PDB file of C-alpha atoms in Angstrom:
ATOM      1  CA  GLY O   1       0.944  64.527 -22.324  1.00  0.00           C
ATOM      2  CA  SER O   2      -1.100  62.083 -24.365  1.00  0.00           C
ATOM      3  CA  GLY O   3       1.979  59.874 -25.125  1.00  0.00           C
ATOM      4  CA  GLN O   4       2.724  59.508 -21.392  1.00  0.00           C
ATOM      5  CA  ALA O   5      -0.879  58.472 -20.764  1.00  0.00           C
ATOM      6  CA  ALA O   6      -0.757  55.914 -23.568  1.00  0.00           C
ATOM      7  CA  LEU O   7       2.396  54.505 -22.290  1.00  0.00           C
ATOM      8  CA  ALA O   8       1.032  54.120 -18.801  1.00  0.00           C
ATOM      9  CA  LEU O   9      -2.084  52.619 -20.174  1.00  0.00           C
ATOM     10  CA  ILE O  10      -0.082  50.068 -22.097  1.00  0.00           C
ATOM     11  CA  PHE O  11       1.907  49.190 -19.064  1.00  0.00           C
ATOM     12  CA  LEU O  12      -1.237  48.770 -16.982  1.00  0.00           C
ATOM     13  CA  ILE O  13      -2.903  46.452 -19.629  1.00  0.00           C
ATOM     14  CA  GLY O  14       0.324  44.571 -20.079  1.00  0.00           C
ATOM     15  CA  GLY O  15       0.789  44.044 -16.428  1.00  0.00           C
ATOM     16  CA  THR O  16      -2.734  42.906 -15.977  1.00  0.00           C
ATOM     17  CA  VAL O  17      -2.496  40.448 -18.856  1.00  0.00           C
ATOM     18  CA  LEU O  18       0.812  39.094 -17.401  1.00  0.00           C
ATOM     19  CA  LEU O  19      -0.679  38.687 -13.951  1.00  0.00           C
ATOM     20  CA  VAL O  20      -3.747  36.873 -15.406  1.00  0.00           C
ATOM     21  CA  GLY O  21      -1.465  34.639 -17.539  1.00  0.00           C
ATOM     22  CA  ALA O  22       0.773  33.782 -14.510  1.00  0.00           C
ATOM     23  CA  THR O  23      -2.317  32.974 -12.428  1.00  0.00           C
ATOM     24  CA  LEU O  24      -3.841  30.754 -15.127  1.00  0.00           C
ATOM     25  CA  THR O  25      -0.565  28.954 -15.532  1.00  0.00           C
ATOM     26  CA  PHE O  26      -0.195  28.342 -11.767  1.00  0.00           C
ATOM     27  CA  LEU O  27      -3.740  27.060 -11.502  1.00  0.00           C
ATOM     28  CA  ILE O  28      -3.553  24.744 -14.545  1.00  0.00           C
ATOM     29  CA  PHE O  29      -0.253  23.259 -13.275  1.00  0.00           C
ATOM     30  CA  ASN O  30      -1.670  22.600  -9.885  1.00  0.00           C
ATOM     31  CA  PHE O  31      -4.788  21.024 -11.312  1.00  0.00           C
ATOM     32  CA  VAL O  32      -2.766  18.732 -13.658  1.00  0.00           C
ATOM     33  CA  HIS O  33      -0.301  17.812 -10.840  1.00  0.00           C
ATOM     34  CA  SER O  34      -3.094  16.987  -8.296  1.00  0.00           C
ATOM     35  CA  THR O  35      -5.038  14.875 -10.904  1.00  0.00           C
ATOM     36  CA  PHE O  36      -1.969  12.816 -11.691  1.00  0.00           C
ATOM     37  CA  GLY O  37      -1.189  12.511  -7.974  1.00  0.00           C
ATOM     38  CA  PHE O  38      -4.675  11.314  -7.304  1.00  0.00           C
ATOM     39  CA  LEU O  39      -4.497   8.702 -10.122  1.00  0.00           C
ATOM     40  CA  ALA O  40      -1.091   7.552  -8.889  1.00  0.00           C
ATOM     41  CA  ALA O  41      -2.379   7.232  -5.314  1.00  0.00           C
ATOM     42  CA  ASN O  42      -5.396   5.168  -6.353  1.00  0.00           C
ATOM     43  CA  ARG O  43      -3.021   2.993  -8.595  1.00  0.00           C
ATOM     44  CA  ALA O  44      -0.747   2.448  -5.565  1.00  0.00           C
ATOM     45  CA  LEU O  45      -3.708   1.386  -3.500  1.00  0.00           C
ATOM     46  CA  GLY O  46      -4.874  -0.954  -6.249  1.00  0.00           C
ATOM     47  CA  VAL O  47      -1.399  -2.611  -6.401  1.00  0.00           C
ATOM     48  CA  ALA O  48      -1.241  -3.016  -2.686  1.00  0.00           C
ATOM     49  CA  LEU O  49      -4.709  -4.670  -2.638  1.00  0.00           C
ATOM     50  CA  ALA O  50      -3.606  -7.058  -5.418  1.00  0.00           C
ATOM     51  CA  GLY O  51      -0.459  -7.904  -3.438  1.00  0.00           C
ATOM     52  CA  MET O  52      -2.700  -8.741  -0.448  1.00  0.00           C
ATOM     53  CA  ASN O  53      -4.994 -10.814  -2.571  1.00  0.00           C
ATOM     54  CA  ASP O  54      -1.973 -12.728  -3.842  1.00  0.00           C
ATOM     55  CA  ALA O  55      -0.823 -13.470  -0.265  1.00  0.00           C
ATOM     56  CA  VAL O  56      -4.274 -14.798   0.499  1.00  0.00           C
ATOM     57  CA  VAL O  57      -4.143 -17.019  -2.540  1.00  0.00           C
ATOM     58  CA  GLN O  58      -0.641 -18.313  -1.676  1.00  0.00           C
ATOM     59  CA  LEU O  59      -2.017 -19.141   1.868  1.00  0.00           C
ATOM     60  CA  THR O  60      -4.945 -20.953   0.404  1.00  0.00           C
ATOM     61  CA  ARG O  61      -2.833 -23.062  -1.920  1.00  0.00           C
ATOM     62  CA  ASN O  62      -0.277 -23.768   0.945  1.00  0.00           C
ATOM     63  CA  ARG O  63      -1.412 -23.568   4.638  1.00  0.00           C
ATOM     64  CA  SER O  64       2.169 -23.092   5.778  1.00  0.00           C
ATOM     65  CA  PHE O  65       3.157 -20.594   3.092  1.00  0.00           C
ATOM     66  CA  ASN O  66       6.558 -19.051   3.824  1.00  0.00           C
ATOM     67  CA  ALA O  67       7.513 -15.892   1.923  1.00  0.00           C
ATOM     68  CA  GLY O  68      11.202 -16.807   2.405  1.00  0.00           C
ATOM     69  CA  GLY O  69      14.136 -14.900   3.639  1.00  0.00           C
ATOM     70  CA  SER O  70      14.618 -13.174   6.959  1.00  0.00           C
ATOM     71  CA  SER O  71      12.405 -10.358   5.893  1.00  0.00           C
ATOM     72  CA  CYS O  72       9.451 -12.566   5.151  1.00  0.00           C
ATOM     73  CA  THR O  73       8.854 -10.445   2.082  1.00  0.00           C
ATOM     74  CA  TYR O  74       8.437 -11.083  -1.602  1.00  0.00           C
ATOM     75  CA  SER O  75       7.796  -8.829  -4.645  1.00  0.00           C
ATOM     76  CA  PHE O  76       4.511  -8.890  -6.626  1.00  0.00           C
ATOM     77  CA  LEU O  77       4.288  -7.223  -9.916  1.00  0.00           C
ATOM     78  CA  VAL O  78       1.187  -5.554 -11.449  1.00  0.00           C
ATOM     79  CA  GLY O  79       2.141  -4.380 -14.886  1.00  0.00           C
ATOM     80  CA  GLU O  80       5.129  -1.990 -14.273  1.00  0.00           C
ATOM     81  CA  ASP O  81       4.137  -1.443 -10.637  1.00  0.00           C
ATOM     82  CA  LYS O  82       5.555  -3.409  -7.712  1.00  0.00           C
ATOM     83  CA  ALA O  83       4.215  -4.323  -4.297  1.00  0.00           C
ATOM     84  CA  ASP O  84       6.322  -5.667  -1.467  1.00  0.00           C
ATOM     85  CA  VAL O  85       4.306  -8.286   0.363  1.00  0.00           C
ATOM     86  CA  GLN O  86       5.199  -9.324   3.889  1.00  0.00           C
ATOM     87  CA  VAL O  87       3.649 -12.496   5.407  1.00  0.00           C
ATOM     88  CA  LEU O  88       4.232 -12.717   9.083  1.00  0.00           C
ATOM     89  CA  TRP O  89       3.081 -15.625  11.298  1.00  0.00           C
ATOM     90  CA  HIS O  90       1.885 -14.654  14.769  1.00  0.00           C
ATOM     91  CA  ASN O  91       3.323 -16.781  17.452  1.00  0.00           C
ATOM     92  CA  SER O  92       2.101 -15.061  20.600  1.00  0.00           C
ATOM     93  CA  GLY O  93      -0.581 -17.670  21.388  1.00  0.00           C
ATOM     94  CA  CYS O  94       1.492 -20.751  20.538  1.00  0.00           C
ATOM     95  CA  SER O  95       1.516 -23.471  23.202  1.00  0.00           C
ATOM     96  CA  GLY O  96       3.575 -26.462  24.103  1.00  0.00           C
ATOM     97  CA  SER O  97       6.307 -27.259  21.516  1.00  0.00           C
ATOM     98  CA  ASN O  98       5.250 -24.288  19.343  1.00  0.00           C
ATOM     99  CA  LYS O  99       8.121 -21.884  20.034  1.00  0.00           C
ATOM    100  CA  PRO O 100       8.771 -18.867  17.763  1.00  0.00           C
ATOM    101  CA  GLY O 101       9.293 -20.117  14.317  1.00  0.00           C
ATOM    102  CA  ALA O 102       7.184 -23.262  14.827  1.00  0.00           C
ATOM    103  CA  CYS O 103       3.892 -21.769  13.688  1.00  0.00           C
ATOM    104  CA  PRO O 104       4.343 -22.281   9.953  1.00  0.00           C
ATOM    105  CA  THR O 105       5.259 -26.010  10.397  1.00  0.00           C
ATOM    106  CA  ASP O 106       2.631 -26.888  13.071  1.00  0.00           C
ATOM    107  CA  ILE O 107      -0.499 -24.788  12.429  1.00  0.00           C
ATOM    108  CA  SER O 108      -2.822 -27.339  13.909  1.00  0.00           C
ATOM    109  CA  ASP O 109      -2.635 -25.596  17.177  1.00  0.00           C
ATOM    110  CA  PRO O 110      -5.748 -23.383  17.290  1.00  0.00           C
ATOM    111  CA  ASN O 111      -3.825 -20.568  19.036  1.00  0.00           C
ATOM    112  CA  CYS O 112      -1.302 -20.544  16.307  1.00  0.00           C
ATOM    113  CA  HIS O 113      -3.149 -19.725  13.170  1.00  0.00           C
ATOM    114  CA  GLN O 114      -3.075 -16.029  12.520  1.00  0.00           C
ATOM    115  CA  VAL O 115      -0.962 -14.426   9.742  1.00  0.00           C
ATOM    116  CA  ALA O 116      -0.382 -10.806   9.264  1.00  0.00           C
ATOM    117  CA  VAL O 117      -0.052  -9.581   5.700  1.00  0.00           C
ATOM    118  CA  ASN O 118       1.519  -6.155   5.185  1.00  0.00           C
ATOM    119  CA  VAL O 119       1.740  -4.838   1.671  1.00  0.00           C
ATOM    120  CA  ASP O 120       3.623  -1.638   0.527  1.00  0.00           C
ATOM    121  CA  ALA O 121       3.082  -0.209  -2.919  1.00  0.00           C
ATOM    122  CA  ASN O 122       4.829   2.857  -4.499  1.00  0.00           C
ATOM    123  CA  VAL O 123       3.480   4.368  -7.727  1.00  0.00           C
ATOM    124  CA  SER O 124       5.161   7.612  -9.011  1.00  0.00           C
ATOM    125  CA  GLY O 125       6.075   8.574  -5.495  1.00  0.00           C
ATOM    126  CA  ARG O 126       2.660   7.936  -4.011  1.00  0.00           C
ATOM    127  CA  ARG O 127       2.871   5.234  -1.350  1.00  0.00           C
ATOM    128  CA  ARG O 128       0.142   3.100   0.134  1.00  0.00           C
ATOM    129  CA  ARG O 129       0.095   0.356   2.656  1.00  0.00           C
ATOM    130  CA  VAL O 130      -2.554  -2.226   3.357  1.00  0.00           C
ATOM    131  CA  GLU O 131      -2.559  -4.480   6.244  1.00  0.00           C
ATOM    132  CA  ALA O 132      -4.562  -7.637   6.757  1.00  0.00           C
ATOM    133  CA  LEU O 133      -4.988 -10.154   9.558  1.00  0.00           C
ATOM    134  CA  VAL O 134      -5.711 -13.535   8.122  1.00  0.00           C
ATOM    135  CA  SER O 135      -6.779 -16.718   9.824  1.00  0.00           C
ATOM    136  CA  VAL O 136      -5.652 -20.030   8.470  1.00  0.00           C
ATOM    137  CA  ASN O 137      -7.429 -23.297   9.771  1.00  0.00           C
ATOM    138  CA  GLY O 138      -4.685 -25.787   9.977  1.00  0.00           C
ATOM    139  CA  ILE O 139      -7.108 -28.781   9.707  1.00  0.00           C
ATOM    140  CA  THR O 140      -9.635 -27.677   6.971  1.00  0.00           C
ATOM    141  CA  GLY O 141      -7.345 -25.143   5.169  1.00  0.00           C
ATOM    142  CA  GLU O 142      -9.981 -22.526   5.353  1.00  0.00           C
ATOM    143  CA  VAL O 143      -8.468 -18.954   5.014  1.00  0.00           C
ATOM    144  CA  ASP O 144     -10.512 -16.088   6.364  1.00  0.00           C
ATOM    145  CA  ILE O 145      -9.533 -12.409   6.360  1.00  0.00           C
ATOM    146  CA  ILE O 146     -10.239 -11.249   9.833  1.00  0.00           C
ATOM    147  CA  SER O 147      -9.437  -7.517   9.221  1.00  0.00           C
ATOM    148  CA  LEU O 148      -8.208  -5.367   6.396  1.00  0.00           C
ATOM    149  CA  ARG O 149      -7.124  -1.682   6.660  1.00  0.00           C
ATOM    150  CA  GLN O 150      -5.269   0.834   4.627  1.00  0.00           C
ATOM    151  CA  LYS O 151      -2.533   2.372   6.815  1.00  0.00           C
ATOM    152  CA  LEU O 152      -2.082   6.177   6.376  1.00  0.00           C
ATOM    153  CA  GLY O 153       0.866   8.132   7.503  1.00  0.00           C
ATOM    154  CA  GLY O 154       3.830   6.242   9.163  1.00  0.00           C
ATOM    155  CA  TYR O 155       4.427   2.654   8.465  1.00  0.00           C
ATOM    156  CA  GLY O 156       4.265   0.042  11.164  1.00  0.00           C
ATOM    157  CA  GLY O 157       3.182  -3.679  11.429  1.00  0.00           C
ATOM    158  CA  VAL O 158      -0.039  -5.096  12.685  1.00  0.00           C
ATOM    159  CA  GLY O 159       1.802  -5.916  15.871  1.00  0.00           C
ATOM    160  CA  CYS O 160       3.312  -9.389  15.472  1.00  0.00           C
ATOM    161  CA  THR O 161       6.660 -11.004  15.737  1.00  0.00           C
ATOM    162  CA  PRO O 162       8.220 -11.523  12.267  1.00  0.00           C
ATOM    163  CA  ILE O 163       8.170 -15.314  12.038  1.00  0.00           C
ATOM    164  CA  CYS O 164       7.962 -16.551   8.470  1.00  0.00           C
TER     165      CYS O 164
END
């Protein structure tokens, strides 16, 4: 009688300890995982913003900056992290001889001075995208950021023709 009761009590206490231990392990794992994920996401956002700032600096130094290649993209490193920076010239408002592709070489046309900067950064599997619309004055060289936003969810451009 008392041996069976003691055995049942030991199983009950052992099962309770095992359940509490498994629960604590699960909670600690999720807390650590979410903390590192939060840090990685914020680092990715920082890398994306650094890439966007680099593109603005490039445009300030060279009004007709061309990222090069058919993708209009270059890589920007921040420590071990990388951002893919895409510089796209808008050509929708270009007039006269300003056909698609002419904007970077003839930006004196007031309708042909907007640049979309799209930056993608990936840190430890956490992706962030920053999109900026930048105005470049072809006469004075003044560079103004018209809009800046963090794109959440699916990726897509600011809505321009990729002319670089």
